[in-house]
Coordinates of C-alpha atoms in Angstrom, one line a residue:
Chain A
M1 CA -40.4 236.3 22.1
G2 CA -43.2 235.7 19.9
T3 CA -44.4 232.3 19.4
Q4 CA -43.8 232.4 15.9
T5 CA -40.3 233.7 16.6
V6 CA -39.6 230.7 18.4
G7 CA -41.1 228.3 16.0
F8 CA -38.8 229.7 13.3
L9 CA -35.7 229.7 15.7
L10 CA -36.5 225.7 16.3
I11 CA -36.6 225.1 12.8
I12 CA -33.8 227.2 11.8
G13 CA -31.4 226.3 14.8
F14 CA -31.9 222.4 14.3
G15 CA -31.6 222.5 10.7
F16 CA -27.8 224.2 11.5
L17 CA -27.2 221.6 13.9
F18 CA -28.0 218.8 11.8
L19 CA -26.1 220.3 8.8
A20 CA -23.0 220.7 11.2
L21 CA -23.3 217.0 12.2
S22 CA -23.8 216.0 8.6
T23 CA -20.6 218.2 7.9
F24 CA -18.4 216.4 10.7
V25 CA -19.6 213.0 9.7
S26 CA -18.6 213.5 5.9
K27 CA -15.1 214.6 7.1
R28 CA -14.6 211.7 9.1
Y29 CA -15.6 209.2 6.8
S30 CA -15.3 208.3 3.2
T31 CA -18.3 209.6 1.1
E32 CA -16.7 208.8 -2.2
N33 CA -17.0 205.3 -2.5
V34 CA -20.5 204.0 -3.4
D35 CA -20.8 201.2 -0.6
D36 CA -19.5 203.9 2.0
F37 CA -22.0 206.5 1.0
V38 CA -25.0 204.3 0.5
A39 CA -24.7 201.4 2.9
A40 CA -22.1 203.0 5.5
G41 CA -19.4 200.6 4.7
R42 CA -21.6 197.7 5.9
S43 CA -20.3 198.2 9.6
I44 CA -22.8 200.0 11.7
P45 CA -23.5 198.4 15.4
F46 CA -26.5 197.5 16.9
G47 CA -27.4 200.6 18.9
M48 CA -27.0 202.8 16.0
V49 CA -28.9 200.6 13.7
A50 CA -31.7 200.1 16.5
A51 CA -31.9 203.9 17.2
S52 CA -32.2 204.9 13.4
V53 CA -34.8 202.0 12.6
M54 CA -37.0 203.1 15.4
V55 CA -37.2 206.9 14.6
S56 CA -37.3 206.4 11.0
W57 CA -40.8 204.5 11.9
V58 CA -41.5 207.1 13.9
W59 CA -43.3 209.3 11.3
T60 CA -45.2 212.5 11.9
V61 CA -48.2 210.4 11.2
T62 CA -47.3 207.8 13.9
L63 CA -47.5 210.9 16.3
I64 CA -50.4 213.1 14.6
G65 CA -52.2 210.1 13.0
S66 CA -52.3 207.8 15.9
A67 CA -53.8 210.6 18.2
E68 CA -55.8 211.0 15.3
T69 CA -57.2 207.2 15.6
G70 CA -57.7 207.8 19.1
F71 CA -60.1 210.5 18.5
L72 CA -61.8 208.5 15.9
Y73 CA -62.2 205.2 17.5
G74 CA -61.6 205.7 21.2
I75 CA -59.5 203.5 23.2
S76 CA -59.0 201.0 20.6
G77 CA -57.3 203.4 18.1
G78 CA -53.7 203.8 19.1
F79 CA -53.5 199.8 19.8
N80 CA -54.7 199.2 16.3
Y81 CA -52.5 201.6 14.7
S82 CA -49.7 199.9 16.7
W83 CA -50.2 196.4 16.0
G84 CA -51.1 197.3 12.2
A85 CA -48.0 199.0 11.4
A86 CA -45.5 196.7 13.5
L87 CA -46.8 193.6 12.2
P88 CA -45.1 194.3 8.8
F89 CA -41.7 194.1 10.3
F90 CA -42.3 190.4 11.2
V91 CA -42.7 189.9 7.0
F92 CA -39.5 192.4 6.7
I93 CA -37.3 191.2 9.3
P94 CA -36.8 187.4 8.1
L95 CA -37.3 188.5 4.4
V96 CA -34.1 191.0 4.5
M97 CA -32.3 188.3 6.4
L98 CA -32.9 185.9 3.7
L99 CA -32.1 188.7 1.0
R100 CA -28.8 189.3 2.7
K101 CA -28.2 185.3 2.6
R102 CA -29.3 184.8 -0.6
M103 CA -27.7 187.8 -2.5
P104 CA -24.9 189.0 0.0
K105 CA -23.5 191.7 -2.3
C106 CA -27.1 193.3 -2.8
T107 CA -27.6 197.0 -1.5
T108 CA -31.1 198.2 -3.1
I109 CA -34.2 196.1 -3.9
I110 CA -34.0 197.4 -7.4
E111 CA -31.0 195.4 -7.8
F112 CA -32.4 192.2 -6.1
V113 CA -35.8 192.7 -8.7
N114 CA -33.5 193.0 -11.6
E115 CA -31.6 190.0 -10.8
R116 CA -34.6 187.9 -10.0
Y117 CA -37.2 189.1 -12.4
G118 CA -35.6 191.2 -15.1
T119 CA -35.3 194.7 -16.2
K120 CA -38.9 195.4 -16.7
L121 CA -40.1 194.3 -13.4
A122 CA -36.8 196.5 -12.0
N123 CA -38.2 199.4 -13.8
I124 CA -41.7 199.0 -12.2
F125 CA -40.3 198.8 -8.7
F126 CA -38.1 201.6 -9.2
V127 CA -41.1 203.8 -10.1
F128 CA -43.1 202.3 -7.0
A129 CA -39.9 203.1 -4.7
V130 CA -39.4 206.5 -5.8
L131 CA -43.2 207.2 -5.6
L132 CA -43.3 205.9 -2.0
S133 CA -40.3 207.8 -1.3
M134 CA -42.1 211.0 -2.5
Y135 CA -45.3 210.3 -0.6
I136 CA -43.4 209.4 2.7
L137 CA -41.5 212.9 2.5
L138 CA -44.8 214.4 1.8
A139 CA -46.6 212.9 4.8
Q140 CA -43.6 214.2 7.1
G141 CA -43.7 217.9 5.4
M142 CA -47.5 217.7 6.0
G143 CA -47.2 216.5 9.7
V144 CA -44.5 219.1 10.4
G145 CA -46.3 221.8 8.8
I146 CA -49.5 221.3 10.6
A147 CA -48.3 221.3 14.1
F148 CA -46.2 224.4 13.5
S149 CA -49.0 226.2 12.0
Y150 CA -51.5 225.1 14.4
I151 CA -49.4 225.6 17.5
M152 CA -46.9 228.4 16.7
G153 CA -49.0 230.0 14.0
I154 CA -46.0 229.9 11.3
P155 CA -47.5 229.8 7.8
Y156 CA -48.1 226.1 6.9
K157 CA -46.5 226.3 3.6
F158 CA -43.1 227.5 5.3
A159 CA -43.2 225.0 8.1
A160 CA -44.1 222.1 5.7
A161 CA -41.3 223.0 3.1
L162 CA -38.2 224.0 5.0
P163 CA -37.6 220.7 7.1
L164 CA -37.5 218.9 3.6
L165 CA -34.9 220.9 2.3
I166 CA -33.0 221.0 5.4
V167 CA -33.1 217.2 5.5
G168 CA -32.5 217.1 1.5
L169 CA -29.3 219.1 2.6
Y170 CA -27.7 216.9 5.3
I171 CA -28.6 213.4 3.5
A172 CA -26.7 214.8 0.5
K173 CA -24.0 215.8 2.5
A174 CA -23.1 212.7 4.4
G175 CA -25.2 209.8 3.0
L176 CA -26.5 207.0 5.0
R177 CA -24.2 207.1 7.7
G178 CA -24.9 211.0 8.2
S179 CA -28.4 209.9 8.5
I180 CA -27.6 207.4 11.2
F181 CA -25.7 209.7 13.0
N182 CA -28.4 212.4 13.0
D183 CA -30.9 209.7 13.9
L184 CA -29.0 209.3 17.2
I185 CA -29.4 212.6 18.1
Q186 CA -33.0 212.5 16.9
F187 CA -33.7 209.6 18.9
F188 CA -32.6 211.3 22.2
I189 CA -34.7 214.4 21.5
I190 CA -37.8 212.5 20.6
S191 CA -37.5 209.9 23.4
L192 CA -36.9 212.7 25.8
V193 CA -39.7 214.6 24.7
F194 CA -42.2 211.8 25.0
V195 CA -40.8 210.8 28.5
V196 CA -41.3 214.3 29.7
T197 CA -44.7 215.1 27.9
V198 CA -46.9 212.3 28.5
P199 CA -46.7 212.4 32.5
V200 CA -47.3 216.2 32.2
V201 CA -50.2 215.8 29.9
L202 CA -51.4 213.1 32.2
K203 CA -51.0 215.0 35.1
T204 CA -52.8 218.1 33.9
V205 CA -55.8 216.4 32.2
G206 CA -55.8 213.3 34.7
L207 CA -56.5 209.7 34.0
E208 CA -59.7 209.6 35.9
A209 CA -60.9 212.6 33.9
I210 CA -60.1 210.9 30.7
Y211 CA -61.6 207.8 31.5
E212 CA -65.0 209.6 32.6
G213 CA -64.9 212.0 29.4
L214 CA -64.6 208.4 27.4
V215 CA -67.4 207.0 29.3
D216 CA -69.6 210.1 28.7
V217 CA -68.4 209.6 24.9
A218 CA -69.6 205.9 24.6
T219 CA -72.7 206.4 26.7
N220 CA -74.4 209.6 26.0
P221 CA -75.9 210.0 22.5
S222 CA -76.0 213.9 22.9
N223 CA -72.4 214.0 23.4
V224 CA -71.0 215.6 20.1
N225 CA -68.4 213.0 19.7
Y226 CA -70.9 210.2 20.5
N227 CA -69.2 207.0 19.7
D228 CA -70.8 203.5 21.5
Q229 CA -67.5 201.8 20.9
A230 CA -65.3 204.5 22.4
M231 CA -64.4 202.4 25.4
T232 CA -64.5 198.9 23.5
F233 CA -60.9 197.4 23.1
F234 CA -61.6 195.4 20.6
S235 CA -64.1 197.4 18.7
S236 CA -65.2 196.3 15.0
A237 CA -64.1 199.9 13.6
G238 CA -61.0 199.9 15.4
L239 CA -59.9 196.4 14.3
R240 CA -60.8 197.3 10.5
Y241 CA -58.4 200.3 11.0
G242 CA -55.8 197.9 12.5
V243 CA -56.0 195.8 9.3
I244 CA -55.9 199.0 6.9
A245 CA -52.9 200.1 8.8
F246 CA -51.1 196.7 8.3
V247 CA -51.6 196.9 4.8
V248 CA -50.7 200.4 4.4
A249 CA -47.7 199.9 6.5
L250 CA -46.2 196.3 4.8
G251 CA -46.1 198.7 1.1
Q252 CA -44.4 201.4 3.2
V253 CA -41.8 199.2 5.0
L254 CA -41.3 196.5 2.2
L255 CA -40.7 199.0 -0.7
D256 CA -38.9 201.8 1.4
Q257 CA -35.3 201.3 0.1
G258 CA -34.1 203.0 3.4
Y259 CA -35.1 200.3 5.6
Y260 CA -33.0 198.0 3.4
S261 CA -30.3 200.2 3.5
K262 CA -30.1 200.1 7.4
A263 CA -30.3 196.4 7.3
I264 CA -27.6 196.2 4.8
A265 CA -25.5 198.6 6.7
A266 CA -25.6 196.5 9.6
A267 CA -22.3 195.0 10.9
S268 CA -23.7 191.4 10.8
T269 CA -27.2 189.7 10.4
K270 CA -27.2 189.1 14.2
T271 CA -27.1 192.8 14.5
L272 CA -29.5 193.5 12.0
F273 CA -31.9 190.8 13.7
R274 CA -31.5 192.3 17.3
A275 CA -31.7 195.9 16.1
Y276 CA -34.9 195.6 14.3
I277 CA -36.8 193.6 16.9
I278 CA -35.7 196.2 19.7
G279 CA -36.1 199.3 17.3
T280 CA -39.7 198.2 16.4
I281 CA -41.4 196.0 18.4
V282 CA -39.9 196.9 21.8
A283 CA -39.2 200.5 21.5
W284 CA -41.6 201.9 18.8
A285 CA -44.8 199.9 19.2
P286 CA -45.7 201.7 22.4
I287 CA -45.6 205.0 20.9
P288 CA -48.7 205.1 18.7
I289 CA -50.5 203.8 21.7
I290 CA -49.4 206.4 24.1
S291 CA -50.2 208.8 21.3
G292 CA -53.7 207.6 20.5
N293 CA -54.4 207.3 24.5
I294 CA -53.1 210.6 25.6
F295 CA -53.5 213.0 22.8
G296 CA -56.5 211.3 20.8
T297 CA -58.7 210.0 23.7
G298 CA -57.7 212.9 25.6
A299 CA -59.2 215.6 23.1
L300 CA -62.4 213.1 22.8
A301 CA -62.7 212.9 26.5
L302 CA -62.5 216.7 26.7
G303 CA -65.4 217.2 24.0
A304 CA -63.3 218.5 21.1
E305 CA -65.5 219.1 18.1
V306 CA -64.3 219.0 14.9
G307 CA -65.5 222.4 13.1
V308 CA -65.0 224.1 16.2
D309 CA -62.3 223.1 18.0
L310 CA -60.7 221.2 15.3
G311 CA -60.2 222.1 11.7
V312 CA -59.9 218.4 10.7
T313 CA -59.4 215.3 13.0
T314 CA -55.7 215.5 12.5
D315 CA -55.6 218.2 14.7
A316 CA -56.4 216.1 17.9
A317 CA -52.7 215.9 19.3
P318 CA -51.9 220.0 18.5
Y319 CA -55.3 220.6 20.4
I320 CA -54.4 219.0 23.7
M321 CA -51.0 221.0 23.7
Q322 CA -52.5 224.0 22.7
T323 CA -55.4 223.7 25.4
F324 CA -53.1 222.9 28.1
F325 CA -49.8 224.7 27.5
G326 CA -50.9 227.5 24.9
A327 CA -47.6 228.1 23.2
G328 CA -45.7 227.3 26.1
F329 CA -42.9 225.0 27.1
G330 CA -45.1 221.9 26.8
S331 CA -46.1 223.1 23.0
I332 CA -42.4 223.7 22.0
I333 CA -41.2 220.4 22.9
Y334 CA -44.1 218.7 21.3
I335 CA -43.7 220.2 18.1
L336 CA -39.9 219.6 18.5
M337 CA -40.6 216.2 18.8
I338 CA -43.1 216.4 15.7
F339 CA -40.0 218.2 13.7
M340 CA -37.7 215.3 14.8
A341 CA -40.1 212.6 13.6
G342 CA -40.5 214.2 10.1
M343 CA -36.7 214.9 9.8
T344 CA -35.5 211.2 10.9
T345 CA -38.3 209.7 8.6
G346 CA -37.5 212.0 5.6
G347 CA -33.5 211.5 6.1
G348 CA -34.0 207.7 6.2
V349 CA -36.4 207.7 3.1
L350 CA -34.0 210.1 1.3
A351 CA -30.9 208.1 2.2
G352 CA -32.8 205.1 0.8
I353 CA -33.6 206.8 -2.5
Q354 CA -30.1 208.3 -2.9
A355 CA -29.2 204.6 -2.8
I356 CA -31.3 203.7 -5.8
F357 CA -30.6 206.4 -7.8
T358 CA -26.9 206.1 -7.4
I359 CA -26.8 202.5 -8.0
D360 CA -29.7 201.6 -10.1
F361 CA -30.3 204.5 -12.0
Y362 CA -27.1 206.8 -12.9
K363 CA -24.8 204.0 -14.3
K364 CA -27.7 202.1 -16.2
Y365 CA -29.3 204.9 -18.1
I366 CA -27.1 208.0 -18.0
N367 CA -23.6 207.1 -17.7
K368 CA -22.3 203.4 -18.1
A369 CA -18.9 204.1 -17.6
A370 CA -19.3 206.5 -14.6
T371 CA -16.6 206.3 -11.7
E372 CA -18.0 205.7 -8.2
K373 CA -17.2 209.3 -7.6
E374 CA -19.4 210.2 -10.6
Q375 CA -22.1 207.9 -9.2
T376 CA -22.1 209.4 -5.4
S377 CA -22.2 213.1 -6.9
F378 CA -25.3 212.1 -8.9
G379 CA -26.7 210.5 -5.7
K380 CA -26.1 213.9 -4.0
K381 CA -27.7 215.9 -6.7
I382 CA -30.7 214.0 -7.0
T383 CA -31.4 213.9 -3.4
L384 CA -31.4 217.7 -3.3
A385 CA -33.5 217.7 -6.3
I386 CA -35.9 215.4 -4.7
A387 CA -36.2 217.5 -1.8
L388 CA -36.9 220.5 -3.6
I389 CA -39.6 219.0 -5.6
M390 CA -41.4 217.7 -2.8
A391 CA -40.8 221.0 -1.0
A392 CA -42.8 222.5 -3.6
I393 CA -45.4 219.8 -3.8
V394 CA -46.2 219.7 0.0
M395 CA -47.3 223.6 0.2
L396 CA -50.4 222.3 -1.9
F397 CA -51.5 220.0 0.7
E398 CA -53.0 222.4 3.4
N399 CA -56.0 221.3 5.5
V400 CA -55.7 217.7 4.0
S401 CA -56.4 214.9 6.6
L402 CA -52.8 212.7 6.9
I403 CA -54.7 209.6 7.8
Q404 CA -57.0 209.7 4.7
V405 CA -54.0 210.4 2.6
D406 CA -52.0 207.6 4.3
I407 CA -55.0 205.0 4.1
F408 CA -55.3 205.6 0.1
S409 CA -51.6 205.2 -0.5
G410 CA -52.1 201.7 0.9
I411 CA -53.9 200.8 -1.9
I412 CA -51.2 201.7 -4.2
F413 CA -47.9 200.4 -2.4
A414 CA -49.6 196.9 -1.1
A415 CA -50.0 195.9 -4.8
P416 CA -46.2 194.8 -5.4
C417 CA -45.6 193.2 -2.0
S418 CA -46.7 189.7 -3.0
A419 CA -44.6 189.7 -6.0
F420 CA -41.4 190.7 -4.2
I421 CA -42.3 188.5 -1.1
A422 CA -42.8 185.5 -3.8
G423 CA -39.7 186.5 -5.7
L424 CA -37.6 186.1 -2.6
I425 CA -39.0 182.8 -1.1
W426 CA -40.3 180.8 -3.7
R427 CA -38.4 180.0 -7.0
K428 CA -41.4 179.2 -9.2
A429 CA -42.6 182.8 -9.2
S430 CA -42.4 183.9 -12.5
P431 CA -41.6 187.3 -13.9
G432 CA -44.9 187.5 -16.2
I433 CA -47.3 186.4 -13.4
A434 CA -45.5 188.7 -10.7
G435 CA -45.9 191.8 -13.4
I436 CA -49.6 191.0 -13.9
S437 CA -50.2 190.7 -10.1
I438 CA -49.4 194.1 -9.3
F439 CA -51.5 195.8 -12.0
V440 CA -54.6 193.6 -11.4
G441 CA -54.3 194.1 -7.6
M442 CA -53.8 197.7 -7.9
F443 CA -56.6 198.3 -10.3
C444 CA -59.1 196.0 -7.8
G445 CA -58.1 198.1 -5.2
I446 CA -58.5 201.6 -6.5
A447 CA -61.9 200.3 -8.1
A448 CA -63.2 199.0 -4.7
Y449 CA -62.0 202.4 -2.9
F450 CA -64.0 204.7 -5.3
L451 CA -67.1 202.0 -6.3
I452 CA -67.9 201.1 -3.1
P453 CA -70.5 203.7 -1.8
D454 CA -70.2 202.9 1.9
T455 CA -67.1 205.2 3.1
S456 CA -67.1 203.2 6.5
I457 CA -65.9 200.1 4.3
N458 CA -64.8 201.2 1.1
A459 CA -61.0 201.8 2.2
F460 CA -60.7 198.5 4.1
I461 CA -61.8 196.6 1.0
G462 CA -59.5 198.7 -1.3
N463 CA -56.7 197.8 0.7
L464 CA -57.4 193.9 1.2
C465 CA -58.0 193.9 -2.5
S466 CA -54.7 195.6 -3.2
L467 CA -52.9 193.1 -0.8
I468 CA -54.9 189.7 -1.1
I469 CA -55.7 189.7 -5.1
P470 CA -52.0 190.1 -6.2
A471 CA -51.4 187.1 -3.7
A472 CA -53.6 185.2 -5.1
I473 CA -52.6 185.7 -8.6
V474 CA -48.9 184.9 -7.8
I475 CA -49.8 181.7 -6.0
L476 CA -52.3 180.2 -8.5
G477 CA -50.4 181.6 -11.5
S478 CA -47.1 180.4 -10.7
A479 CA -48.2 177.1 -9.2
F480 CA -49.1 176.0 -12.6
T481 CA -45.9 177.2 -14.7
K482 CA -43.0 175.2 -15.5
Y483 CA -40.7 178.4 -14.3
E484 CA -38.2 177.8 -11.8
F485 CA -35.4 180.4 -11.1
D486 CA -32.1 179.5 -10.2
W487 CA -31.2 181.1 -6.7
K488 CA -27.3 180.7 -7.5
K489 CA -27.9 183.8 -9.8
L490 CA -28.4 185.7 -6.8
E491 CA -25.7 184.3 -4.6
D492 CA -23.3 184.9 -7.8
Y493 CA -24.4 188.6 -8.3
V494 CA -21.3 191.1 -8.6
P495 CA -22.5 194.8 -8.6
S496 CA -20.7 197.3 -10.9
H497 CA -19.8 199.2 -7.6
E498 CA -17.1 197.8 -5.0
V499 CA -18.5 195.7 -2.1
H500 CA -16.7 194.5 1.2
L501 CA -18.2 192.2 3.1
H502 CA -17.6 192.0 6.8
E503 CA -19.8 188.8 7.2
K504 CA -18.6 185.3 5.9
Chain B
M1 CA -66.7 198.9 27.9
V2 CA -63.4 198.5 29.7
S3 CA -63.1 198.7 33.6
E4 CA -61.2 201.7 35.1
T5 CA -58.5 199.3 36.8
F6 CA -57.7 198.0 33.0
F7 CA -57.9 201.3 31.8
N8 CA -55.2 202.8 34.4
I9 CA -53.1 199.9 33.9
Y10 CA -52.9 199.8 30.3
Y11 CA -52.4 203.9 30.1
I12 CA -49.4 203.6 32.6
G13 CA -48.3 200.4 31.6
T14 CA -47.8 201.2 27.8
Y15 CA -45.9 204.3 29.1
I16 CA -43.4 201.9 31.1
W17 CA -43.2 199.7 28.0
F18 CA -41.9 202.7 26.0
L19 CA -39.4 203.5 28.8
A20 CA -37.8 200.1 28.8
G21 CA -37.4 200.1 25.0
V22 CA -35.9 203.7 24.5
G23 CA -33.8 203.0 27.5
I24 CA -32.0 199.7 25.8
I25 CA -31.7 201.8 22.9
G26 CA -30.5 204.7 24.6
I27 CA -27.5 203.0 26.4
F28 CA -26.5 200.6 23.3
G29 CA -26.5 204.0 21.2
I30 CA -24.3 205.8 23.4
K31 CA -21.9 202.9 23.6
D32 CA -21.7 202.4 20.0
A33 CA -21.7 206.0 18.8
Y34 CA -18.6 206.2 21.0
H35 CA -17.3 203.1 19.3
M36 CA -17.9 204.7 16.0
L37 CA -15.8 207.6 16.9
S38 CA -12.8 205.3 18.3
K39 CA -9.6 205.5 16.6
K40 CA -9.9 201.5 16.4
Y41 CA -13.2 202.0 14.1
L42 CA -11.9 205.1 12.2
S43 CA -8.6 203.2 11.2
K44 CA -10.8 200.5 9.5
E45 CA -13.9 202.9 8.3
G46 CA -12.4 206.6 8.4
K47 CA -11.0 208.6 5.7

């Protein structure tokens, strides 16, 4: 059987499996009620939430991009990717616990912003949330497309677009609960593949060979990948990347409704806390380190050269698999893992955006008298439409570096974070100041990115501007206003759909 | 530059850390999926 055929069979076979599972879930549990559909009835236990959170944060970028950072920064690459992308959960977890406490009947971040800051800012956050979801879907499609085209020889356009359509179908079918059940299956596949692949690669390449190869990269100026910091654990370039990873990830976590949906769906606040700690810090954090170390520094140690062995640095991980396994079993299970990562992250994001459109858009702008059944029906249609649009767009992103796209996204999505955080913890944060902070921060970030000629620091400064300037504006601006928000408004909030709280 | 001993511990140790994390989630994931498919849960949440 040809490698292309195997690749096609993998995508289509697993596509059918996930669709079958979501059909099973949709028959077993109600999806007509809005709260059941978008918040899984707020009764999901610890293990399911933890597995879902972990795999949702395993992006294709986590696997392919962290390998790229290992290739670019050496031994510090995976570590800096890991702490940078895990740290935002230390911000997110207390925030979402506070949100559950302050606004018990809230489901989406747009509902919160609407009550806290008013409709204008809610609309701005709505646009950011939709754009972020579209970007995340784009990144997942790109990752799957790169892996399948490089290793299996499947045309990029097909491999990138089809998974987005499959995930769109199964999320539309069964809502958040369907997503969480599928996530558990995908958790086992991702974990199993990682558990098996890593020792096989290590045994084939050899730890000693990687070490010696890296020493050569760090000490031999005639090495094609010469980088004197390749063996420095706290390298300055790596640390700068870690800060960028933090800023990028902060926006991606705080503005992704998918994470709030899962946090709201957790059976209790205690369940939420445990599931997010175990899912992110304990289970997720080692993955980019391992990927950066095994695949990134592995390719570096083996002397892979951009333009010769690699099209772009993003190809580091597929290169290792292709080199050692051809299109054999090792490669197949590796791209299976990439495929699952793309599906789970895409599923989580689509479930989130489905919630936003179902709760915050349809009844507000299209049909004010809509029943819950009409709302969920609209949510299903819009989920499919977004998946279709992104499947078309991802085809245009062939041969683009995943990490470069990811870094630039941080500048856009970090800008609203301060306004959001301040809105939840500080009653003096006013709508006007919050709105100004977002646009000034984003403008400064983009200006820094494009106007600083030194490409080794422009992304770093651009990301920092986008995060820090809005924070400064919110703190200084709000400190001198007389505005004070009444938290009781959040506590008394009653959504237009029925919500049953299991927790007192 | 990191020593070879640190390098080996770092590479192998991270893998063990990963095994511990997915082990915890794996055990509770199966237990909770079983619970969610049980009659008791379905009688409260199912159709």
